[in-house]
mmCIF file with all atom_site columns, C-alpha atoms in Angstrom:
data_model
loop_
_atom_site.group_PDB
_atom_site.id
_atom_site.type_symbol
_atom_site.label_atom_id
_atom_site.label_alt_id
_atom_site.label_comp_id
_atom_site.label_asym_id
_atom_site.label_entity_id
_atom_site.label_seq_id
_atom_site.pdbx_PDB_ins_code
_atom_site.Cartn_x
_atom_site.Cartn_y
_atom_site.Cartn_z
_atom_site.occupancy
_atom_site.B_iso_or_equiv
_atom_site.pdbx_formal_charge
_atom_site.auth_seq_id
_atom_site.auth_comp_id
_atom_site.auth_asym_id
_atom_site.auth_atom_id
_atom_site.pdbx_PDB_model_num
ATOM 1   C CA . MET A 1 1   ? -26.776 -9.486  -31.915 1.00 48.00 ? 1   MET A CA 1
ATOM 2   C CA . ASP A 1 2   ? -29.839 -8.207  -30.042 1.00 55.00 ? 2   ASP A CA 1
ATOM 3   C CA . ARG A 1 3   ? -29.966 -4.355  -30.056 1.00 57.00 ? 3   ARG A CA 1
ATOM 4   C CA . ASN A 1 4   ? -30.038 -4.247  -26.234 1.00 81.00 ? 4   ASN A CA 1
ATOM 5   C CA . ARG A 1 5   ? -27.565 -7.026  -25.583 1.00 93.00 ? 5   ARG A CA 1
ATOM 6   C CA . LEU A 1 6   ? -24.221 -6.253  -24.049 1.00 98.00 ? 6   LEU A CA 1
ATOM 7   C CA . GLU A 1 7   ? -21.210 -8.512  -24.324 1.00 98.00 ? 7   GLU A CA 1
ATOM 8   C CA . PHE A 1 8   ? -17.992 -8.549  -22.346 1.00 98.00 ? 8   PHE A CA 1
ATOM 9   C CA . ALA A 1 9   ? -14.587 -10.160 -22.357 1.00 98.00 ? 9   ALA A CA 1
ATOM 10  C CA . VAL A 1 10  ? -12.027 -10.717 -19.633 1.00 98.00 ? 10  VAL A CA 1
ATOM 11  C CA . VAL A 1 11  ? -8.597  -9.524  -20.727 1.00 97.00 ? 11  VAL A CA 1
ATOM 12  C CA . THR A 1 12  ? -5.372  -10.724 -19.092 1.00 96.00 ? 12  THR A CA 1
ATOM 13  C CA . THR A 1 13  ? -2.853  -7.905  -18.559 1.00 94.00 ? 13  THR A CA 1
ATOM 14  C CA . ALA A 1 14  ? 0.335   -7.369  -16.571 1.00 92.00 ? 14  ALA A CA 1
ATOM 15  C CA . ILE A 1 15  ? -1.650  -5.909  -13.675 1.00 91.00 ? 15  ILE A CA 1
ATOM 16  C CA . GLY A 1 16  ? -4.321  -8.620  -13.661 1.00 92.00 ? 16  GLY A CA 1
ATOM 17  C CA . GLU A 1 17  ? -7.624  -9.477  -15.276 1.00 95.00 ? 17  GLU A CA 1
ATOM 18  C CA . CYS A 1 18  ? -9.487  -6.495  -16.757 1.00 96.00 ? 18  CYS A CA 1
ATOM 19  C CA . ALA A 1 19  ? -12.762 -6.421  -18.676 1.00 98.00 ? 19  ALA A CA 1
ATOM 20  C CA . LEU A 1 20  ? -14.293 -4.631  -21.638 1.00 98.00 ? 20  LEU A CA 1
ATOM 21  C CA . VAL A 1 21  ? -18.062 -4.365  -22.116 1.00 98.00 ? 21  VAL A CA 1
ATOM 22  C CA . TRP A 1 22  ? -19.490 -3.427  -25.520 1.00 98.00 ? 22  TRP A CA 1
ATOM 23  C CA . ASN A 1 23  ? -22.801 -2.968  -27.301 1.00 97.00 ? 23  ASN A CA 1
ATOM 24  C CA . GLU A 1 24  ? -24.079 -4.225  -30.667 1.00 96.00 ? 24  GLU A CA 1
ATOM 25  C CA . ASP A 1 25  ? -22.162 -1.458  -32.456 1.00 97.00 ? 25  ASP A CA 1
ATOM 26  C CA . ALA A 1 26  ? -18.869 -2.569  -30.853 1.00 97.00 ? 26  ALA A CA 1
ATOM 27  C CA . GLU A 1 27  ? -18.832 0.638   -28.785 1.00 98.00 ? 27  GLU A CA 1
ATOM 28  C CA . ILE A 1 28  ? -17.280 0.258   -25.361 1.00 98.00 ? 28  ILE A CA 1
ATOM 29  C CA . VAL A 1 29  ? -19.929 0.999   -22.721 1.00 98.00 ? 29  VAL A CA 1
ATOM 30  C CA . GLY A 1 30  ? -17.665 0.126   -19.806 1.00 98.00 ? 30  GLY A CA 1
ATOM 31  C CA . SER A 1 31  ? -14.320 -1.253  -18.786 1.00 97.00 ? 31  SER A CA 1
ATOM 32  C CA . THR A 1 32  ? -12.714 -2.225  -15.545 1.00 95.00 ? 32  THR A CA 1
ATOM 33  C CA . LEU A 1 33  ? -9.356  -2.666  -13.918 1.00 94.00 ? 33  LEU A CA 1
ATOM 34  C CA . PRO A 1 34  ? -8.668  -5.853  -11.896 1.00 92.00 ? 34  PRO A CA 1
ATOM 35  C CA . HIS A 1 35  ? -11.168 -6.934  -9.234  1.00 88.00 ? 35  HIS A CA 1
ATOM 36  C CA . GLY A 1 36  ? -9.393  -9.930  -7.765  1.00 88.00 ? 36  GLY A CA 1
ATOM 37  C CA . SER A 1 37  ? -9.783  -13.198 -9.627  1.00 92.00 ? 37  SER A CA 1
ATOM 38  C CA . ALA A 1 38  ? -11.272 -13.549 -13.083 1.00 94.00 ? 38  ALA A CA 1
ATOM 39  C CA . ASP A 1 39  ? -14.432 -14.988 -11.501 1.00 96.00 ? 39  ASP A CA 1
ATOM 40  C CA . GLN A 1 40  ? -14.731 -11.997 -9.143  1.00 95.00 ? 40  GLN A CA 1
ATOM 41  C CA . LEU A 1 41  ? -14.312 -9.718  -12.144 1.00 96.00 ? 41  LEU A CA 1
ATOM 42  C CA . ARG A 1 42  ? -17.025 -11.562 -14.081 1.00 97.00 ? 42  ARG A CA 1
ATOM 43  C CA . ALA A 1 43  ? -19.389 -11.260 -11.115 1.00 96.00 ? 43  ALA A CA 1
ATOM 44  C CA . ALA A 1 44  ? -18.663 -7.519  -10.821 1.00 95.00 ? 44  ALA A CA 1
ATOM 45  C CA . VAL A 1 45  ? -19.266 -6.934  -14.543 1.00 97.00 ? 45  VAL A CA 1
ATOM 46  C CA . GLN A 1 46  ? -22.534 -8.862  -14.451 1.00 96.00 ? 46  GLN A CA 1
ATOM 47  C CA . GLY A 1 47  ? -23.595 -6.855  -11.387 1.00 96.00 ? 47  GLY A CA 1
ATOM 48  C CA . TRP A 1 48  ? -22.898 -3.546  -13.150 1.00 95.00 ? 48  TRP A CA 1
ATOM 49  C CA . TYR A 1 49  ? -24.291 -4.678  -16.504 1.00 97.00 ? 49  TYR A CA 1
ATOM 50  C CA . PRO A 1 50  ? -27.139 -7.137  -15.785 1.00 96.00 ? 50  PRO A CA 1
ATOM 51  C CA . GLY A 1 51  ? -27.680 -9.472  -18.692 1.00 96.00 ? 51  GLY A CA 1
ATOM 52  C CA . ALA A 1 52  ? -24.201 -8.919  -20.171 1.00 98.00 ? 52  ALA A CA 1
ATOM 53  C CA . VAL A 1 53  ? -22.909 -12.105 -21.767 1.00 98.00 ? 53  VAL A CA 1
ATOM 54  C CA . GLU A 1 54  ? -19.275 -13.169 -21.928 1.00 98.00 ? 54  GLU A CA 1
ATOM 55  C CA . ALA A 1 55  ? -18.232 -13.493 -25.568 1.00 98.00 ? 55  ALA A CA 1
ATOM 56  C CA . PRO A 1 56  ? -15.159 -13.592 -27.802 1.00 98.00 ? 56  PRO A CA 1
ATOM 57  C CA . ALA A 1 57  ? -13.635 -10.115 -28.061 1.00 98.00 ? 57  ALA A CA 1
ATOM 58  C CA . ASP A 1 58  ? -13.436 -10.127 -31.868 1.00 97.00 ? 58  ASP A CA 1
ATOM 59  C CA . PRO A 1 59  ? -15.650 -7.014  -32.302 1.00 97.00 ? 59  PRO A CA 1
ATOM 60  C CA . VAL A 1 60  ? -13.391 -5.004  -29.979 1.00 98.00 ? 60  VAL A CA 1
ATOM 61  C CA . GLU A 1 61  ? -10.029 -6.623  -30.739 1.00 97.00 ? 61  GLU A CA 1
ATOM 62  C CA . GLY A 1 62  ? -8.357  -3.232  -31.291 1.00 96.00 ? 62  GLY A CA 1
ATOM 63  C CA . ALA A 1 63  ? -9.434  -2.121  -27.817 1.00 97.00 ? 63  ALA A CA 1
ATOM 64  C CA . VAL A 1 64  ? -8.181  -5.395  -26.315 1.00 97.00 ? 64  VAL A CA 1
ATOM 65  C CA . GLU A 1 65  ? -4.764  -5.030  -27.959 1.00 96.00 ? 65  GLU A CA 1
ATOM 66  C CA . GLY A 1 66  ? -4.494  -1.368  -26.973 1.00 95.00 ? 66  GLY A CA 1
ATOM 67  C CA . LEU A 1 67  ? -5.450  -2.156  -23.376 1.00 96.00 ? 67  LEU A CA 1
ATOM 68  C CA . LYS A 1 68  ? -2.894  -4.961  -23.122 1.00 95.00 ? 68  LYS A CA 1
ATOM 69  C CA . HIS A 1 69  ? -0.173  -2.863  -24.716 1.00 94.00 ? 69  HIS A CA 1
ATOM 70  C CA . LEU A 1 70  ? -0.813  0.035   -22.342 1.00 95.00 ? 70  LEU A CA 1
ATOM 71  C CA . LEU A 1 71  ? -0.970  -2.027  -19.162 1.00 94.00 ? 71  LEU A CA 1
ATOM 72  C CA . ASP A 1 72  ? 1.854   -4.381  -20.127 1.00 93.00 ? 72  ASP A CA 1
ATOM 73  C CA . ASN A 1 73  ? 4.299   -1.839  -21.577 1.00 92.00 ? 73  ASN A CA 1
ATOM 74  C CA . GLY A 1 74  ? 3.066   1.609   -20.516 1.00 91.00 ? 74  GLY A CA 1
ATOM 75  C CA . VAL A 1 75  ? 2.749   2.764   -24.107 1.00 89.00 ? 75  VAL A CA 1
ATOM 76  C CA . GLY A 1 76  ? -0.069  2.861   -26.552 1.00 80.00 ? 76  GLY A CA 1
ATOM 77  C CA . ASP A 1 77  ? -2.919  5.029   -27.552 1.00 75.00 ? 77  ASP A CA 1
ATOM 78  C CA . LEU A 1 78  ? -6.483  4.183   -26.632 1.00 91.00 ? 78  LEU A CA 1
ATOM 79  C CA . ALA A 1 79  ? -7.814  7.459   -28.061 1.00 87.00 ? 79  ALA A CA 1
ATOM 80  C CA . GLU A 1 80  ? -9.235  5.652   -31.094 1.00 90.00 ? 80  GLU A CA 1
ATOM 81  C CA . VAL A 1 81  ? -11.322 3.270   -28.989 1.00 96.00 ? 81  VAL A CA 1
ATOM 82  C CA . HIS A 1 82  ? -14.937 4.299   -29.526 1.00 96.00 ? 82  HIS A CA 1
ATOM 83  C CA . LEU A 1 83  ? -16.758 4.871   -26.245 1.00 98.00 ? 83  LEU A CA 1
ATOM 84  C CA . ASN A 1 84  ? -20.516 5.073   -25.875 1.00 98.00 ? 84  ASN A CA 1
ATOM 85  C CA . MET A 1 85  ? -21.013 7.813   -23.276 1.00 97.00 ? 85  MET A CA 1
ATOM 86  C CA . SER A 1 86  ? -24.783 8.095   -23.689 1.00 96.00 ? 86  SER A CA 1
ATOM 87  C CA . ALA A 1 87  ? -25.312 7.152   -20.019 1.00 94.00 ? 87  ALA A CA 1
ATOM 88  C CA . VAL A 1 88  ? -22.611 9.543   -18.750 1.00 97.00 ? 88  VAL A CA 1
ATOM 89  C CA . PRO A 1 89  ? -23.628 12.952  -17.312 1.00 97.00 ? 89  PRO A CA 1
ATOM 90  C CA . ASP A 1 90  ? -22.501 15.948  -19.389 1.00 98.00 ? 90  ASP A CA 1
ATOM 91  C CA . PHE A 1 91  ? -19.978 17.264  -16.826 1.00 98.00 ? 91  PHE A CA 1
ATOM 92  C CA . ASP A 1 92  ? -18.330 13.845  -16.491 1.00 98.00 ? 92  ASP A CA 1
ATOM 93  C CA . ARG A 1 93  ? -18.262 13.411  -20.275 1.00 98.00 ? 93  ARG A CA 1
ATOM 94  C CA . ARG A 1 94  ? -16.432 16.726  -20.675 1.00 98.00 ? 94  ARG A CA 1
ATOM 95  C CA . VAL A 1 95  ? -13.945 15.739  -17.948 1.00 98.00 ? 95  VAL A CA 1
ATOM 96  C CA . TYR A 1 96  ? -13.359 12.340  -19.593 1.00 98.00 ? 96  TYR A CA 1
ATOM 97  C CA . GLU A 1 97  ? -12.694 13.950  -22.962 1.00 97.00 ? 97  GLU A CA 1
ATOM 98  C CA . ILE A 1 98  ? -9.985  16.154  -21.420 1.00 98.00 ? 98  ILE A CA 1
ATOM 99  C CA . VAL A 1 99  ? -8.448  13.317  -19.414 1.00 97.00 ? 99  VAL A CA 1
ATOM 100 C CA . ARG A 1 100 ? -8.514  11.015  -22.415 1.00 96.00 ? 100 ARG A CA 1
ATOM 101 C CA . ALA A 1 101 ? -6.201  13.447  -24.216 1.00 95.00 ? 101 ALA A CA 1
ATOM 102 C CA . ILE A 1 102 ? -3.453  13.061  -21.571 1.00 96.00 ? 102 ILE A CA 1
ATOM 103 C CA . PRO A 1 103 ? -0.829  10.859  -23.228 1.00 94.00 ? 103 PRO A CA 1
ATOM 104 C CA . PRO A 1 104 ? 1.004   8.015   -21.495 1.00 94.00 ? 104 PRO A CA 1
ATOM 105 C CA . GLY A 1 105 ? 3.893   9.324   -19.419 1.00 93.00 ? 105 GLY A CA 1
ATOM 106 C CA . GLU A 1 106 ? 2.174   12.613  -18.607 1.00 95.00 ? 106 GLU A CA 1
ATOM 107 C CA . THR A 1 107 ? -0.061  13.689  -15.753 1.00 97.00 ? 107 THR A CA 1
ATOM 108 C CA . ARG A 1 108 ? -2.377  16.536  -14.804 1.00 97.00 ? 108 ARG A CA 1
ATOM 109 C CA . THR A 1 109 ? -3.799  17.589  -11.472 1.00 97.00 ? 109 THR A CA 1
ATOM 110 C CA . TYR A 1 110 ? -7.507  17.700  -10.729 1.00 97.00 ? 110 TYR A CA 1
ATOM 111 C CA . GLY A 1 111 ? -7.151  21.492  -10.667 1.00 97.00 ? 111 GLY A CA 1
ATOM 112 C CA . GLU A 1 112 ? -5.465  21.599  -14.077 1.00 98.00 ? 112 GLU A CA 1
ATOM 113 C CA . VAL A 1 113 ? -8.255  19.488  -15.568 1.00 98.00 ? 113 VAL A CA 1
ATOM 114 C CA . ALA A 1 114 ? -10.834 21.792  -13.966 1.00 98.00 ? 114 ALA A CA 1
ATOM 115 C CA . THR A 1 115 ? -9.078  24.857  -15.415 1.00 98.00 ? 115 THR A CA 1
ATOM 116 C CA . GLU A 1 116 ? -8.947  23.281  -18.882 1.00 98.00 ? 116 GLU A CA 1
ATOM 117 C CA . LEU A 1 117 ? -12.642 22.517  -18.495 1.00 97.00 ? 117 LEU A CA 1
ATOM 118 C CA . GLY A 1 118 ? -13.241 26.235  -17.919 1.00 97.00 ? 118 GLY A CA 1
ATOM 119 C CA . SER A 1 119 ? -14.189 25.725  -14.269 1.00 96.00 ? 119 SER A CA 1
ATOM 120 C CA . PRO A 1 120 ? -11.025 26.501  -12.286 1.00 95.00 ? 120 PRO A CA 1
ATOM 121 C CA . GLY A 1 121 ? -12.749 25.980  -8.920  1.00 95.00 ? 121 GLY A CA 1
ATOM 122 C CA . ALA A 1 122 ? -14.077 22.530  -9.772  1.00 98.00 ? 122 ALA A CA 1
ATOM 123 C CA . ALA A 1 123 ? -11.096 20.339  -8.810  1.00 97.00 ? 123 ALA A CA 1
ATOM 124 C CA . GLN A 1 124 ? -13.190 18.396  -6.291  1.00 96.00 ? 124 GLN A CA 1
ATOM 125 C CA . ALA A 1 125 ? -15.939 17.808  -8.880  1.00 98.00 ? 125 ALA A CA 1
ATOM 126 C CA . VAL A 1 126 ? -13.283 16.563  -11.321 1.00 97.00 ? 126 VAL A CA 1
ATOM 127 C CA . GLY A 1 127 ? -12.066 14.138  -8.648  1.00 95.00 ? 127 GLY A CA 1
ATOM 128 C CA . GLN A 1 128 ? -15.607 12.878  -8.125  1.00 96.00 ? 128 GLN A CA 1
ATOM 129 C CA . ALA A 1 129 ? -16.018 12.376  -11.877 1.00 97.00 ? 129 ALA A CA 1
ATOM 130 C CA . MET A 1 130 ? -12.782 10.386  -11.893 1.00 95.00 ? 130 MET A CA 1
ATOM 131 C CA . GLY A 1 131 ? -14.158 8.208   -9.091  1.00 93.00 ? 131 GLY A CA 1
ATOM 132 C CA . ARG A 1 132 ? -17.213 7.440   -11.265 1.00 95.00 ? 132 ARG A CA 1
ATOM 133 C CA . ASN A 1 133 ? -15.159 6.726   -14.401 1.00 96.00 ? 133 ASN A CA 1
ATOM 134 C CA . PRO A 1 134 ? -16.803 3.745   -16.145 1.00 97.00 ? 134 PRO A CA 1
ATOM 135 C CA . PHE A 1 135 ? -13.935 3.443   -18.656 1.00 97.00 ? 135 PHE A CA 1
ATOM 136 C CA . PRO A 1 136 ? -10.637 2.873   -16.802 1.00 96.00 ? 136 PRO A CA 1
ATOM 137 C CA . PRO A 1 137 ? -7.932  2.953   -18.195 1.00 96.00 ? 137 PRO A CA 1
ATOM 138 C CA . ILE A 1 138 ? -9.350  3.989   -21.585 1.00 97.00 ? 138 ILE A CA 1
ATOM 139 C CA . VAL A 1 139 ? -10.175 7.218   -19.780 1.00 97.00 ? 139 VAL A CA 1
ATOM 140 C CA . PRO A 1 140 ? -6.852  7.263   -17.906 1.00 96.00 ? 140 PRO A CA 1
ATOM 141 C CA . CYS A 1 141 ? -7.951  8.503   -14.482 1.00 95.00 ? 141 CYS A CA 1
ATOM 142 C CA . HIS A 1 142 ? -4.653  7.179   -13.099 1.00 95.00 ? 142 HIS A CA 1
ATOM 143 C CA . ARG A 1 143 ? -2.940  10.120  -14.851 1.00 96.00 ? 143 ARG A CA 1
ATOM 144 C CA . VAL A 1 144 ? -4.850  12.673  -12.776 1.00 97.00 ? 144 VAL A CA 1
ATOM 145 C CA . LEU A 1 145 ? -3.166  13.638  -9.516  1.00 96.00 ? 145 LEU A CA 1
ATOM 146 C CA . ALA A 1 146 ? -3.981  15.673  -6.447  1.00 95.00 ? 146 ALA A CA 1
ATOM 147 C CA . ALA A 1 147 ? -2.454  19.110  -5.887  1.00 93.00 ? 147 ALA A CA 1
ATOM 148 C CA . GLY A 1 148 ? 1.318   19.080  -5.489  1.00 91.00 ? 148 GLY A CA 1
ATOM 149 C CA . ARG A 1 149 ? 1.558   15.976  -7.706  1.00 90.00 ? 149 ARG A CA 1
ATOM 150 C CA . ARG A 1 150 ? 0.389   13.783  -4.828  1.00 92.00 ? 150 ARG A CA 1
ATOM 151 C CA . VAL A 1 151 ? -1.213  10.474  -5.729  1.00 91.00 ? 151 VAL A CA 1
ATOM 152 C CA . GLY A 1 152 ? -4.661  11.309  -4.383  1.00 87.00 ? 152 GLY A CA 1
ATOM 153 C CA . GLY A 1 153 ? -7.374  8.702   -4.377  1.00 83.00 ? 153 GLY A CA 1
ATOM 154 C CA . PHE A 1 154 ? -7.890  5.773   -6.694  1.00 88.00 ? 154 PHE A CA 1
ATOM 155 C CA . SER A 1 155 ? -10.978 3.586   -6.608  1.00 83.00 ? 155 SER A CA 1
ATOM 156 C CA . ALA A 1 156 ? -9.478  0.545   -8.348  1.00 84.00 ? 156 ALA A CA 1
ATOM 157 C CA . ARG A 1 157 ? -8.459  -2.525  -6.359  1.00 84.00 ? 157 ARG A CA 1
ATOM 158 C CA . GLY A 1 158 ? -5.188  -1.770  -4.605  1.00 87.00 ? 158 GLY A CA 1
ATOM 159 C CA . GLY A 1 159 ? -6.028  1.936   -4.425  1.00 88.00 ? 159 GLY A CA 1
ATOM 160 C CA . PRO A 1 160 ? -3.121  4.378   -4.715  1.00 90.00 ? 160 PRO A CA 1
ATOM 161 C CA . ARG A 1 161 ? -0.561  1.547   -5.010  1.00 90.00 ? 161 ARG A CA 1
ATOM 162 C CA . THR A 1 162 ? -2.225  0.439   -8.251  1.00 90.00 ? 162 THR A CA 1
ATOM 163 C CA . LYS A 1 163 ? -2.238  4.032   -9.511  1.00 93.00 ? 163 LYS A CA 1
ATOM 164 C CA . ILE A 1 164 ? 1.489   4.381   -8.744  1.00 93.00 ? 164 ILE A CA 1
ATOM 165 C CA . ARG A 1 165 ? 2.248   1.055   -10.457 1.00 91.00 ? 165 ARG A CA 1
ATOM 166 C CA . MET A 1 166 ? 0.324   2.086   -13.581 1.00 94.00 ? 166 MET A CA 1
ATOM 167 C CA . LEU A 1 167 ? 2.107   5.452   -13.685 1.00 95.00 ? 167 LEU A CA 1
ATOM 168 C CA . GLU A 1 168 ? 5.523   3.848   -13.192 1.00 94.00 ? 168 GLU A CA 1
ATOM 169 C CA . THR A 1 169 ? 4.796   1.463   -16.091 1.00 93.00 ? 169 THR A CA 1
ATOM 170 C CA . GLU A 1 170 ? 4.338   4.625   -18.175 1.00 94.00 ? 170 GLU A CA 1
ATOM 171 C CA . GLY A 1 171 ? 7.611   6.132   -16.873 1.00 93.00 ? 171 GLY A CA 1
ATOM 172 C CA . VAL A 1 172 ? 6.077   8.541   -14.327 1.00 95.00 ? 172 VAL A CA 1
ATOM 173 C CA . TYR A 1 173 ? 7.745   8.387   -10.918 1.00 93.00 ? 173 TYR A CA 1
ATOM 174 C CA . LEU A 1 174 ? 6.149   10.406  -8.166  1.00 89.00 ? 174 LEU A CA 1
ATOM 175 C CA . GLU A 1 175 ? 8.190   11.608  -5.258  1.00 75.00 ? 175 GLU A CA 1
ATOM 176 C CA . GLN A 1 176 ? 7.495   9.338   -2.313  1.00 65.00 ? 176 GLN A CA 1
ATOM 177 C CA . PRO A 1 177 ? 7.074   10.868  1.148   1.00 57.00 ? 177 PRO A CA 1
ATOM 178 C CA . THR A 1 178 ? 10.113  10.792  3.404   1.00 56.00 ? 178 THR A CA 1
ATOM 179 C CA . LEU A 1 179 ? 10.236  10.348  7.152   1.00 58.00 ? 179 LEU A CA 1
ATOM 180 C CA . PHE A 1 180 ? 10.154  14.147  7.488   1.00 61.00 ? 180 PHE A CA 1
ATOM 181 C CA . ASP A 1 181 ? 6.887   14.362  5.497   1.00 52.00 ? 181 ASP A CA 1
ATOM 182 C CA . LEU A 1 182 ? 5.003   11.922  7.731   1.00 51.00 ? 182 LEU A CA 1
#
């Protein structure tokens, strides 16, 4: 494989078509949650990673199986999937390392992640880093909530509904607002 060539595969999961993008060392350089149809997903991946070529996922089969297991059953550990974060800013990389350690079925708030990072006032910056996450759900940004365990934002297709669905698959049920909260 050419040293600069990126390959990708579309992966069918319970929540829709996802994608993994990897380099010549079988390091994941990006992943994505569903973006509509498989063709829409392919177009999005090729827009983000110009020149990426669709290929069999053999080099990243462990990542494919882990991704499917997590999104289909809400269990599984993607911590062993090797990510290439060379293009990720240092602050975001540190946030992703903390978030990556949150196991399925658990959540943290943006503020808790900021505190663990050593920057207790940086909850908003943590949220922005989550919005830029190039590795969903390997870096499980869906497990990071707003203050008060509110859903907060979610940049994947379907927005907060997708986040809630992913959390519920992992056994996390957030309190839904009642008529009196509206």
